[in-house]
Amino acid sequence: MALKFLIFFAIIQGLLTTRIESVRFDLESGHTKCIAEDIKANSMTVGKYTIVNPSEPHNTFSEETHQPLPDSHKLTVRVTATSGNSYHYADHVQSGQFSFQAVEAGDYMACFWALEQNPPTTMTVDFDWRSGVAAKDWSNVAKKGSIDAMEIEVKKLYETVTSIHEEMSYLREREEEMQDLNHATNSKMGYLSFLSLVICLSVSGLQLWHLKSFFEKKKLI
């Protein structure tokens, strides 16, 4: 029985485990790059960004660099919600991080703007953005609670299942909103179609009446 449980546990863990990687993109001076993330309400989200040192292209989020970044490599970063509320802002920085709990559900936008340079320069930015279960620091949880690896995995599974359940509820709500929108749209289209038909029939009737009056005046009928 214990063996079956461990096999089932491993299968579920493999199905629910998601691979998380940072995003790396090039940004030319004087231009803006925005990345959107759909986040549910009351979900925790964390982000970390840094400019990759040109002399160390394979160095990602390293705390130590052999050579300092050029002064031209600076970013202005802003994280906002669809409603326009700002959750993070940093000006003229080479790296930074943010964390907040989403008050509202929807798309959150992280925009990176590079300072204009003459001549133009291109910099590479590493950006790691996580939300929900992935945003939790499980290593610190293990250290603080002094619990074994199995209990940590169970907690991860519980959090993952809870997140999936919340995601399904969120998608169900969105589906109901779309169905209501489709119903309202179909009702309006039906009303407009009926109105168009009435207008067409009225115009056709007026044309027939006008032609009949014209022919009667000319004594053609």
mmCIF file of C-alpha atoms in Angstrom:
data_model
loop_
_atom_site.group_PDB
_atom_site.id
_atom_site.type_symbol
_atom_site.label_atom_id
_atom_site.label_comp_id
_atom_site.label_asym_id
_atom_site.label_seq_id
_atom_site.Cartn_x
_atom_site.Cartn_y
_atom_site.Cartn_z
ATOM 1 C CA MET A 1 0.000 0.000 0.000
ATOM 2 C CA ALA A 2 2.835 2.392 0.845
ATOM 3 C CA LEU A 3 4.568 1.524 -2.434
ATOM 4 C CA LYS A 4 1.396 2.307 -4.414
ATOM 5 C CA PHE A 5 1.068 5.615 -2.582
ATOM 6 C CA LEU A 6 4.671 6.565 -3.394
ATOM 7 C CA ILE A 7 4.177 5.666 -7.077
ATOM 8 C CA PHE A 8 0.939 7.666 -7.206
ATOM 9 C CA PHE A 9 2.687 10.532 -5.413
ATOM 10 C CA ALA A 10 5.543 10.535 -7.915
ATOM 11 C CA ILE A 11 3.166 10.467 -10.898
ATOM 12 C CA ILE A 12 1.098 13.362 -9.554
ATOM 13 C CA GLN A 13 4.229 15.333 -8.775
ATOM 14 C CA GLY A 14 5.531 14.791 -12.295
ATOM 15 C CA LEU A 15 2.248 15.900 -13.819
ATOM 16 C CA LEU A 16 1.888 19.003 -11.698
ATOM 17 C CA THR A 17 5.498 20.150 -11.601
ATOM 18 C CA THR A 18 6.079 23.095 -13.927
ATOM 19 C CA ARG A 19 9.416 24.167 -15.310
ATOM 20 C CA ILE A 20 10.227 27.803 -14.654
ATOM 21 C CA GLU A 21 12.862 29.689 -16.585
ATOM 22 C CA SER A 22 13.848 33.316 -16.742
ATOM 23 C CA VAL A 23 13.189 35.344 -19.874
ATOM 24 C CA ARG A 24 16.123 36.932 -21.677
ATOM 25 C CA PHE A 25 15.526 39.655 -24.271
ATOM 26 C CA ASP A 26 17.437 42.411 -26.051
ATOM 27 C CA LEU A 27 16.477 46.043 -25.531
ATOM 28 C CA GLU A 28 17.737 48.892 -27.684
ATOM 29 C CA SER A 29 18.347 52.282 -26.125
ATOM 30 C CA GLY A 30 15.375 54.623 -26.416
ATOM 31 C CA HIS A 31 12.922 51.715 -26.798
ATOM 32 C CA THR A 32 10.436 49.948 -24.513
ATOM 33 C CA LYS A 33 9.732 46.267 -23.966
ATOM 34 C CA CYS A 34 6.614 45.120 -22.070
ATOM 35 C CA ILE A 35 5.814 41.637 -20.736
ATOM 36 C CA ALA A 36 2.324 40.704 -19.510
ATOM 37 C CA GLU A 37 1.348 38.122 -16.901
ATOM 38 C CA ASP A 38 -2.182 36.975 -16.074
ATOM 39 C CA ILE A 39 -2.419 36.882 -12.263
ATOM 40 C CA LYS A 40 -5.374 35.873 -10.100
ATOM 41 C CA ALA A 41 -6.605 38.028 -7.235
ATOM 42 C CA ASN A 42 -4.837 37.558 -3.869
ATOM 43 C CA SER A 43 -1.954 35.693 -5.554
ATOM 44 C CA MET A 44 1.614 36.393 -4.529
ATOM 45 C CA THR A 45 3.992 37.403 -7.302
ATOM 46 C CA VAL A 46 7.730 38.046 -7.323
ATOM 47 C CA GLY A 47 10.025 39.330 -10.040
ATOM 48 C CA LYS A 48 13.732 39.842 -10.513
ATOM 49 C CA TYR A 49 15.528 41.563 -13.362
ATOM 50 C CA THR A 50 19.104 42.479 -14.225
ATOM 51 C CA ILE A 51 21.140 43.685 -17.175
ATOM 52 C CA VAL A 52 23.516 41.023 -18.430
ATOM 53 C CA ASN A 53 27.116 42.150 -18.384
ATOM 54 C CA PRO A 54 28.367 42.290 -22.008
ATOM 55 C CA SER A 55 31.680 40.780 -20.935
ATOM 56 C CA GLU A 56 29.872 37.838 -19.289
ATOM 57 C CA PRO A 57 27.041 36.775 -21.626
ATOM 58 C CA HIS A 58 26.414 33.540 -19.733
ATOM 59 C CA ASN A 59 26.156 35.164 -16.327
ATOM 60 C CA THR A 60 22.552 35.209 -15.154
ATOM 61 C CA PHE A 61 21.585 36.949 -11.900
ATOM 62 C CA SER A 62 25.116 36.746 -10.633
ATOM 63 C CA GLU A 63 25.966 38.741 -7.540
ATOM 64 C CA GLU A 64 29.585 39.151 -8.602
ATOM 65 C CA THR A 65 30.899 40.440 -11.903
ATOM 66 C CA HIS A 66 34.477 40.787 -12.978
ATOM 67 C CA GLN A 67 33.830 44.064 -14.762
ATOM 68 C CA PRO A 68 31.253 46.745 -13.931
ATOM 69 C CA LEU A 69 28.449 47.483 -16.358
ATOM 70 C CA PRO A 70 28.854 50.516 -18.640
ATOM 71 C CA ASP A 71 27.135 53.693 -17.432
ATOM 72 C CA SER A 72 24.970 53.609 -20.563
ATOM 73 C CA HIS A 73 23.331 50.372 -19.368
ATOM 74 C CA LYS A 74 20.459 51.706 -17.246
ATOM 75 C CA LEU A 75 16.772 50.772 -17.118
ATOM 76 C CA THR A 76 13.531 52.338 -16.030
ATOM 77 C CA VAL A 77 11.092 49.635 -14.895
ATOM 78 C CA ARG A 78 7.401 49.919 -14.055
ATOM 79 C CA VAL A 79 4.900 47.191 -13.128
ATOM 80 C CA THR A 80 1.235 48.119 -13.481
ATOM 81 C CA ALA A 81 -2.161 46.426 -13.448
ATOM 82 C CA THR A 82 -4.838 46.686 -16.125
ATOM 83 C CA SER A 83 -6.615 49.286 -13.994
ATOM 84 C CA GLY A 84 -3.509 51.484 -14.132
ATOM 85 C CA ASN A 85 -2.399 50.958 -10.516
ATOM 86 C CA SER A 86 1.390 50.926 -10.167
ATOM 87 C CA TYR A 87 2.997 48.155 -8.096
ATOM 88 C CA HIS A 88 6.687 48.771 -8.783
ATOM 89 C CA TYR A 89 8.803 51.583 -10.189
ATOM 90 C CA ALA A 90 12.567 51.894 -10.510
ATOM 91 C CA ASP A 91 14.447 54.589 -12.417
ATOM 92 C CA HIS A 92 17.985 54.406 -13.856
ATOM 93 C CA VAL A 93 18.808 50.988 -12.386
ATOM 94 C CA GLN A 94 20.861 48.046 -13.599
ATOM 95 C CA SER A 95 19.009 45.415 -11.582
ATOM 96 C CA GLY A 96 16.154 45.116 -9.148
ATOM 97 C CA GLN A 97 13.320 43.016 -7.821
ATOM 98 C CA PHE A 98 9.714 43.357 -6.731
ATOM 99 C CA SER A 99 7.098 41.392 -4.831
ATOM 100 C CA PHE A 100 3.455 42.098 -4.091
ATOM 101 C CA GLN A 101 0.104 40.428 -3.580
ATOM 102 C CA ALA A 102 -2.256 41.032 -6.479
ATOM 103 C CA VAL A 103 -5.354 42.879 -5.284
ATOM 104 C CA GLU A 104 -7.211 42.493 -8.567
ATOM 105 C CA ALA A 105 -7.304 39.709 -11.123
ATOM 106 C CA GLY A 106 -6.194 40.311 -14.691
ATOM 107 C CA ASP A 107 -3.142 41.136 -16.778
ATOM 108 C CA TYR A 108 -0.184 42.782 -15.080
ATOM 109 C CA MET A 109 2.358 44.535 -17.273
ATOM 110 C CA ALA A 110 6.097 44.879 -16.622
ATOM 111 C CA CYS A 111 7.601 47.513 -18.932
ATOM 112 C CA PHE A 112 11.323 48.115 -19.396
ATOM 113 C CA TRP A 113 12.560 51.346 -20.941
ATOM 114 C CA ALA A 114 16.205 51.869 -21.898
ATOM 115 C CA LEU A 115 17.754 55.311 -21.741
ATOM 116 C CA GLU A 116 18.345 56.897 -25.138
ATOM 117 C CA GLN A 117 21.992 56.848 -26.163
ATOM 118 C CA ASN A 118 23.961 58.316 -29.054
ATOM 119 C CA PRO A 119 25.097 56.164 -30.746
ATOM 120 C CA PRO A 120 22.346 53.623 -29.911
ATOM 121 C CA THR A 121 23.301 50.631 -27.810
ATOM 122 C CA THR A 122 21.634 47.271 -27.230
ATOM 123 C CA MET A 123 21.565 45.563 -23.858
ATOM 124 C CA THR A 124 20.401 42.115 -22.780
ATOM 125 C CA VAL A 125 18.002 41.822 -19.853
ATOM 126 C CA ASP A 126 17.268 38.744 -17.750
ATOM 127 C CA PHE A 127 13.801 38.750 -16.221
ATOM 128 C CA ASP A 128 12.329 36.134 -13.892
ATOM 129 C CA TRP A 129 8.632 36.573 -13.007
ATOM 130 C CA ARG A 130 6.757 34.032 -10.885
ATOM 131 C CA SER A 131 3.309 33.997 -9.343
ATOM 132 C CA GLY A 132 1.169 31.663 -7.267
ATOM 133 C CA VAL A 133 2.848 28.491 -6.022
ATOM 134 C CA ALA A 134 6.025 29.204 -7.994
ATOM 135 C CA ALA A 135 6.466 32.512 -6.152
ATOM 136 C CA LYS A 136 6.917 30.828 -2.777
ATOM 137 C CA ASP A 137 10.417 30.238 -1.432
ATOM 138 C CA TRP A 138 10.165 26.585 -0.436
ATOM 139 C CA SER A 139 13.805 26.413 0.709
ATOM 140 C CA ASN A 140 13.112 29.016 3.393
ATOM 141 C CA VAL A 141 9.942 27.172 4.364
ATOM 142 C CA ALA A 142 11.983 24.024 4.897
ATOM 143 C CA LYS A 143 14.618 25.855 6.943
ATOM 144 C CA LYS A 144 12.094 27.656 9.126
ATOM 145 C CA GLY A 145 9.923 24.631 9.779
ATOM 146 C CA SER A 146 12.741 22.081 10.091
ATOM 147 C CA ILE A 147 10.674 19.527 8.197
ATOM 148 C CA ASP A 148 11.797 16.661 6.055
ATOM 149 C CA ALA A 149 11.772 16.445 2.261
ATOM 150 C CA MET A 150 8.601 14.342 2.060
ATOM 151 C CA GLU A 151 6.564 16.873 4.021
ATOM 152 C CA ILE A 152 7.881 19.664 1.800
ATOM 153 C CA GLU A 153 6.787 17.747 -1.300
ATOM 154 C CA VAL A 154 3.344 17.164 0.224
ATOM 155 C CA LYS A 155 3.042 20.872 0.945
ATOM 156 C CA LYS A 156 4.066 21.636 -2.627
ATOM 157 C CA LEU A 157 1.453 19.229 -3.952
ATOM 158 C CA TYR A 158 -1.217 20.720 -1.701
ATOM 159 C CA GLU A 159 -0.354 24.235 -2.839
ATOM 160 C CA THR A 160 -0.304 23.114 -6.477
ATOM 161 C CA VAL A 161 -3.689 21.391 -6.237
ATOM 162 C CA THR A 162 -5.130 24.446 -4.481
ATOM 163 C CA SER A 163 -3.721 26.654 -7.222
ATOM 164 C CA ILE A 164 -5.223 24.414 -9.923
ATOM 165 C CA HIS A 165 -8.587 24.490 -8.158
ATOM 166 C CA GLU A 166 -8.473 28.284 -7.948
ATOM 167 C CA GLU A 167 -7.441 28.474 -11.593
ATOM 168 C CA MET A 168 -10.387 26.274 -12.601
ATOM 169 C CA SER A 169 -12.764 28.445 -10.582
ATOM 170 C CA TYR A 170 -11.292 31.546 -12.201
ATOM 171 C CA LEU A 171 -11.650 30.048 -15.689
ATOM 172 C CA ARG A 172 -15.230 29.013 -14.882
ATOM 173 C CA GLU A 173 -16.043 32.592 -13.872
ATOM 174 C CA ARG A 174 -14.447 33.902 -17.053
ATOM 175 C CA GLU A 175 -16.452 31.374 -19.080
ATOM 176 C CA GLU A 176 -19.687 32.521 -17.448
ATOM 177 C CA GLU A 177 -18.785 36.137 -18.207
ATOM 178 C CA MET A 178 -18.119 35.234 -21.841
ATOM 179 C CA GLN A 179 -21.416 33.342 -22.062
ATOM 180 C CA ASP A 180 -23.276 36.358 -20.662
ATOM 181 C CA LEU A 181 -21.460 38.582 -23.132
ATOM 182 C CA ASN A 182 -22.313 36.248 -26.027
ATOM 183 C CA HIS A 183 -25.948 36.132 -24.940
ATOM 184 C CA ALA A 184 -26.138 39.920 -24.733
ATOM 185 C CA THR A 185 -24.405 40.260 -28.108
ATOM 186 C CA ASN A 186 -26.759 37.750 -29.749
ATOM 187 C CA SER A 187 -29.764 39.585 -28.317
ATOM 188 C CA LYS A 188 -28.503 42.918 -29.663
ATOM 189 C CA MET A 189 -27.712 41.367 -33.045
ATOM 190 C CA GLY A 190 -31.212 39.872 -33.217
ATOM 191 C CA TYR A 191 -32.764 43.233 -32.396
ATOM 192 C CA LEU A 192 -30.604 45.025 -34.971
ATOM 193 C CA SER A 193 -31.384 42.381 -37.608
ATOM 194 C CA PHE A 194 -35.111 42.771 -36.989
ATOM 195 C CA LEU A 195 -34.782 46.566 -37.122
ATOM 196 C CA SER A 196 -32.814 46.319 -40.391
ATOM 197 C CA LEU A 197 -35.502 44.053 -41.857
ATOM 198 C CA VAL A 198 -38.241 46.506 -40.864
ATOM 199 C CA ILE A 199 -36.308 49.400 -42.397
ATOM 200 C CA CYS A 200 -35.688 47.455 -45.630
ATOM 201 C CA LEU A 201 -39.361 46.491 -45.927
ATOM 202 C CA SER A 202 -40.420 50.080 -45.212
ATOM 203 C CA VAL A 203 -38.076 51.450 -47.861
ATOM 204 C CA SER A 204 -39.257 48.841 -50.359
ATOM 205 C CA GLY A 205 -42.885 49.757 -49.608
ATOM 206 C CA LEU A 206 -42.156 53.461 -50.087
ATOM 207 C CA GLN A 207 -40.416 52.730 -53.392
ATOM 208 C CA LEU A 208 -43.408 50.698 -54.632
ATOM 209 C CA TRP A 209 -45.810 53.431 -53.552
ATOM 210 C CA HIS A 210 -43.698 56.080 -55.289
ATOM 211 C CA LEU A 211 -43.500 54.036 -58.512
ATOM 212 C CA LYS A 212 -47.228 53.365 -58.439
ATOM 213 C CA SER A 213 -47.998 57.061 -57.958
ATOM 214 C CA PHE A 214 -45.580 57.973 -60.758
ATOM 215 C CA PHE A 215 -47.153 55.509 -63.206
ATOM 216 C CA GLU A 216 -50.655 56.657 -62.272
ATOM 217 C CA LYS A 217 -49.722 60.265 -62.956
ATOM 218 C CA LYS A 218 -48.305 59.261 -66.310
ATOM 219 C CA LYS A 219 -51.452 57.172 -66.887
ATOM 220 C CA LEU A 220 -49.342 54.149 -67.628
ATOM 221 C CA ILE A 221 -51.461 51.965 -65.363
#
